[in-house]
mmCIF file of C-alpha atoms in Angstrom:
data_model
loop_
_atom_site.group_PDB
_atom_site.id
_atom_site.type_symbol
_atom_site.label_atom_id
_atom_site.label_comp_id
_atom_site.label_asym_id
_atom_site.label_seq_id
_atom_site.Cartn_x
_atom_site.Cartn_y
_atom_site.Cartn_z
ATOM 1 C CA LEU A 617 117.541 54.380 -74.780
ATOM 2 C CA ARG A 618 114.154 53.108 -73.613
ATOM 3 C CA ASP A 619 113.541 56.395 -71.771
ATOM 4 C CA VAL A 620 114.397 58.436 -74.883
ATOM 5 C CA VAL A 621 111.970 56.376 -76.980
ATOM 6 C CA PHE A 622 109.325 56.609 -74.219
ATOM 7 C CA ASN A 623 109.606 60.405 -74.009
ATOM 8 C CA THR A 624 109.557 60.766 -77.806
ATOM 9 C CA LEU A 625 106.416 58.634 -78.146
ATOM 10 C CA ARG A 626 104.780 60.243 -75.110
ATOM 11 C CA GLN A 627 105.281 63.733 -76.534
ATOM 12 C CA ALA A 628 103.980 62.598 -79.947
ATOM 13 C CA ILE A 629 100.806 61.293 -78.282
ATOM 14 C CA LEU A 630 100.300 64.377 -76.118
ATOM 15 C CA ARG A 631 100.895 66.725 -79.085
ATOM 16 C CA GLY A 632 98.437 64.736 -81.215
ATOM 17 C CA GLU A 633 101.056 63.572 -83.708
ATOM 18 C CA LEU A 634 99.969 60.017 -82.859
ATOM 19 C CA LYS A 635 96.165 60.052 -82.949
ATOM 20 C CA PRO A 636 93.757 58.206 -80.609
ATOM 21 C CA GLY A 637 93.014 54.757 -82.024
ATOM 22 C CA GLU A 638 96.226 54.713 -84.111
ATOM 23 C CA ARG A 639 98.149 51.436 -84.005
ATOM 24 C CA LEU A 640 101.706 51.563 -82.689
ATOM 25 C CA MET A 641 103.611 49.050 -84.779
ATOM 26 C CA GLU A 642 106.968 48.208 -83.214
ATOM 27 C CA ILE A 643 108.799 47.620 -86.499
ATOM 28 C CA HIS A 644 107.623 50.890 -88.048
ATOM 29 C CA LEU A 645 108.421 52.923 -84.913
ATOM 30 C CA ALA A 646 111.830 51.264 -84.512
ATOM 31 C CA GLN A 647 112.740 52.139 -88.106
ATOM 32 C CA LYS A 648 111.424 55.689 -87.760
ATOM 33 C CA LEU A 649 113.373 56.275 -84.528
ATOM 34 C CA GLY A 650 116.483 54.405 -85.666
ATOM 35 C CA VAL A 651 116.466 51.909 -82.795
ATOM 36 C CA SER A 652 115.824 48.196 -82.320
ATOM 37 C CA ARG A 653 112.372 46.876 -81.407
ATOM 38 C CA THR A 654 113.315 46.198 -77.767
ATOM 39 C CA PRO A 655 113.342 49.834 -76.521
ATOM 40 C CA VAL A 656 110.163 50.492 -78.532
ATOM 41 C CA ARG A 657 108.435 47.503 -76.902
ATOM 42 C CA GLU A 658 109.555 48.639 -73.427
ATOM 43 C CA ALA A 659 108.454 52.223 -74.090
ATOM 44 C CA ILE A 660 105.021 51.027 -75.239
ATOM 45 C CA ARG A 661 104.633 49.106 -71.970
ATOM 46 C CA MET A 662 105.555 52.244 -70.026
ATOM 47 C CA LEU A 663 102.992 54.230 -72.054
ATOM 48 C CA GLU A 664 100.414 51.565 -71.226
ATOM 49 C CA LEU A 665 101.167 52.043 -67.539
ATOM 50 C CA GLU A 666 100.522 55.764 -67.927
ATOM 51 C CA GLY A 667 97.232 55.053 -69.710
ATOM 52 C CA LEU A 668 98.347 56.641 -72.973
ATOM 53 C CA VAL A 669 98.297 53.321 -74.835
ATOM 54 C CA HIS A 670 96.179 50.218 -74.457
ATOM 55 C CA MET A 671 96.614 46.725 -75.825
ATOM 56 C CA VAL A 672 93.916 45.366 -78.106
ATOM 57 C CA PRO A 673 93.755 41.595 -78.693
ATOM 58 C CA ARG A 674 94.977 40.645 -82.193
ATOM 59 C CA ARG A 675 95.759 44.322 -82.956
ATOM 60 C CA GLY A 676 98.528 45.199 -80.520
ATOM 61 C CA ALA A 677 99.226 48.600 -79.023
ATOM 62 C CA VAL A 678 96.823 51.428 -79.804
ATOM 63 C CA VAL A 679 96.928 55.083 -78.747
ATOM 64 C CA ALA A 680 94.264 55.544 -76.082
ATOM 65 C CA GLU A 681 91.438 58.037 -76.217
ATOM 66 C CA ILE A 682 92.461 60.587 -73.592
ATOM 67 C CA THR A 683 89.708 62.266 -71.633
ATOM 68 C CA LYS A 684 90.212 65.010 -69.079
ATOM 69 C CA SER A 685 89.554 62.433 -66.334
ATOM 70 C CA ASP A 686 92.167 60.078 -67.808
ATOM 71 C CA LEU A 687 94.749 62.835 -67.906
ATOM 72 C CA GLU A 688 94.043 63.742 -64.279
ATOM 73 C CA ASP A 689 94.452 60.067 -63.277
ATOM 74 C CA VAL A 690 97.796 59.817 -65.095
ATOM 75 C CA LEU A 691 99.050 62.981 -63.454
ATOM 76 C CA GLU A 692 97.891 61.741 -60.039
ATOM 77 C CA VAL A 693 99.797 58.435 -60.390
ATOM 78 C CA ARG A 694 102.930 60.239 -61.622
ATOM 79 C CA ALA A 695 102.774 62.737 -58.748
ATOM 80 C CA ALA A 696 102.328 59.918 -56.231
ATOM 81 C CA LEU A 697 105.308 58.011 -57.600
ATOM 82 C CA GLU A 698 107.442 61.139 -57.654
ATOM 83 C CA GLU A 699 106.481 61.775 -54.018
ATOM 84 C CA LEU A 700 108.154 58.471 -53.143
ATOM 85 C CA ALA A 701 111.496 59.652 -54.592
ATOM 86 C CA GLY A 702 114.529 58.894 -52.462
ATOM 87 C CA ARG A 703 112.739 56.438 -50.219
ATOM 88 C CA ARG A 704 112.878 52.698 -49.584
ATOM 89 C CA VAL A 705 109.952 51.106 -51.430
ATOM 90 C CA LEU A 706 108.746 47.485 -51.307
ATOM 91 C CA ILE A 707 106.666 46.649 -54.378
ATOM 92 C CA VAL A 708 104.119 43.873 -53.816
ATOM 93 C CA THR A 709 102.900 42.296 -57.055
ATOM 94 C CA ASP A 710 102.437 39.023 -58.907
ATOM 95 C CA GLU A 711 104.944 37.173 -61.064
ATOM 96 C CA PHE A 712 103.272 38.174 -64.345
ATOM 97 C CA LEU A 713 103.446 41.896 -63.620
ATOM 98 C CA ALA A 714 106.954 41.592 -62.213
ATOM 99 C CA HIS A 715 108.571 39.606 -65.003
ATOM 100 C CA LYS A 716 106.393 39.084 -68.054
ATOM 101 C CA SER A 717 104.257 42.153 -68.671
ATOM 102 C CA GLY A 718 107.021 44.768 -68.648
ATOM 103 C CA LEU A 719 104.770 47.157 -66.712
ATOM 104 C CA LEU A 720 106.861 46.945 -63.540
ATOM 105 C CA GLU A 721 109.806 48.445 -65.405
ATOM 106 C CA GLY A 722 107.705 51.555 -66.040
ATOM 107 C CA VAL A 723 106.918 51.851 -62.348
ATOM 108 C CA LYS A 724 110.590 51.395 -61.418
ATOM 109 C CA ALA A 725 111.592 54.044 -63.964
ATOM 110 C CA ARG A 726 109.299 56.495 -62.168
ATOM 111 C CA LEU A 727 110.847 55.625 -58.805
ATOM 112 C CA LYS A 728 114.281 57.011 -59.687
ATOM 113 C CA GLY A 729 116.403 57.555 -56.612
ATOM 114 C CA CYS A 730 114.454 54.992 -54.582
ATOM 115 C CA GLU A 731 115.878 51.847 -53.084
ATOM 116 C CA ILE A 732 113.488 49.197 -54.380
ATOM 117 C CA SER A 733 112.746 45.618 -53.389
ATOM 118 C CA VAL A 734 110.072 43.493 -55.079
ATOM 119 C CA PHE A 735 107.909 40.788 -53.495
ATOM 120 C CA ASP A 736 106.504 39.062 -56.584
ATOM 121 C CA GLN A 737 104.990 35.915 -55.116
ATOM 122 C CA VAL A 738 101.368 37.102 -54.845
ATOM 123 C CA ARG A 739 98.749 34.643 -56.030
ATOM 124 C CA PRO A 740 94.954 34.956 -56.256
ATOM 125 C CA ASP A 741 93.418 34.880 -52.783
ATOM 126 C CA PRO A 742 96.710 35.147 -50.831
ATOM 127 C CA SER A 743 97.104 32.530 -48.086
ATOM 128 C CA LEU A 744 98.372 33.239 -44.581
ATOM 129 C CA ARG A 745 101.574 31.424 -45.506
ATOM 130 C CA LEU A 746 102.131 33.783 -48.431
ATOM 131 C CA VAL A 747 101.413 36.804 -46.246
ATOM 132 C CA ALA A 748 103.898 35.474 -43.659
ATOM 133 C CA GLN A 749 106.563 35.238 -46.387
ATOM 134 C CA GLY A 750 105.771 38.798 -47.383
ATOM 135 C CA VAL A 751 105.978 39.971 -43.749
ATOM 136 C CA HIS A 752 109.451 38.416 -43.523
ATOM 137 C CA VAL A 753 110.545 40.315 -46.669
ATOM 138 C CA LEU A 754 108.979 43.539 -45.392
ATOM 139 C CA ARG A 755 110.706 43.330 -42.000
ATOM 140 C CA ALA A 756 114.073 42.434 -43.560
ATOM 141 C CA PHE A 757 113.942 45.311 -46.056
ATOM 142 C CA GLY A 758 112.421 47.929 -43.728
ATOM 143 C CA PRO A 759 110.689 50.109 -46.349
ATOM 144 C CA ASP A 760 109.299 53.607 -45.901
ATOM 145 C CA ALA A 761 106.437 52.634 -48.198
ATOM 146 C CA VAL A 762 104.737 49.496 -49.530
ATOM 147 C CA LEU A 763 103.481 49.853 -53.102
ATOM 148 C CA ALA A 764 100.787 47.353 -54.118
ATOM 149 C CA PHE A 765 100.989 46.986 -57.903
ATOM 150 C CA GLY A 766 98.191 44.997 -59.471
ATOM 151 C CA GLY A 767 94.590 44.147 -58.801
ATOM 152 C CA GLY A 768 92.864 42.936 -55.673
ATOM 153 C CA SER A 769 95.296 40.175 -54.694
ATOM 154 C CA PRO A 770 98.456 42.370 -54.487
ATOM 155 C CA MET A 771 96.463 45.030 -52.631
ATOM 156 C CA ASP A 772 95.015 42.542 -50.138
ATOM 157 C CA CYS A 773 98.412 40.921 -49.606
ATOM 158 C CA ALA A 774 100.173 44.298 -49.120
ATOM 159 C CA LYS A 775 97.569 45.435 -46.593
ATOM 160 C CA ALA A 776 97.870 42.188 -44.613
ATOM 161 C CA MET A 777 101.687 42.261 -44.738
ATOM 162 C CA ARG A 778 101.735 45.822 -43.448
ATOM 163 C CA HIS A 779 99.268 44.982 -40.685
ATOM 164 C CA PHE A 780 101.069 41.870 -39.440
ATOM 165 C CA ALA A 781 104.571 43.348 -39.753
ATOM 166 C CA GLY A 782 103.716 46.051 -37.249
ATOM 167 C CA GLY A 783 106.153 48.896 -36.845
ATOM 168 C CA ASP A 784 105.739 52.305 -35.344
ATOM 169 C CA PRO A 785 104.846 53.957 -37.580
ATOM 170 C CA PRO A 786 104.034 51.295 -40.168
ATOM 171 C CA PRO A 787 105.227 51.947 -43.726
ATOM 172 C CA GLU A 788 102.906 53.992 -45.902
ATOM 173 C CA LEU A 789 100.652 51.998 -48.236
ATOM 174 C CA TRP A 790 100.358 53.031 -51.878
ATOM 175 C CA CYS A 791 98.280 51.243 -54.531
ATOM 176 C CA ILE A 792 98.482 51.234 -58.315
ATOM 177 C CA PRO A 793 95.563 49.133 -59.567
ATOM 178 C CA THR A 794 95.822 47.333 -62.887
ATOM 179 C CA THR A 795 93.987 44.502 -64.560
ATOM 180 C CA ALA A 796 97.091 43.234 -66.371
ATOM 181 C CA GLY A 797 98.043 40.595 -63.784
ATOM 182 C CA THR A 798 96.928 37.020 -63.540
ATOM 183 C CA GLY A 799 94.145 36.452 -61.074
ATOM 184 C CA SER A 800 94.181 40.111 -60.010
ATOM 185 C CA GLU A 801 91.424 41.433 -62.210
ATOM 186 C CA VAL A 802 89.931 44.180 -60.074
ATOM 187 C CA THR A 803 89.589 47.818 -61.034
ATOM 188 C CA SER A 804 88.815 50.786 -58.838
#
């Protein structure tokens, strides 16, 4: 149901039926689509991941202004995630992104057909002990790719885990930067 709501809202944004700057009110959208608020909330988080919606403090979700550069970035992330299809992927992120933001669900939805494991213990300025825990998870899971999801801390941790885990060849490293995590506020 979430995917149906996501695709409906996504198409409405891309067709211009939902205008840039327009607020996306969960209750109104749920009534209009004949669903509960939960799939609407999850779809909005997935749209945020794609850059089609952004969250404004004390206003909620708003349709993003879409520039040509933004659209190219969205398509690049989608193509990269689709390229991982059917592979074993270890996602390295923090607890907020993994469990509280809802953004990770959008990433997982794009990784259909993948076997996924999540290492969600990343903290700001990852310690060697944390990296060692991540290396243990990486070696036990044996992924084809490591996907760093978040700001600087998940990226630094994923790079160190991949380096110390070894392997010939080592798993590919993919990064999806975001500023939504806690203590991971770095943008590219």
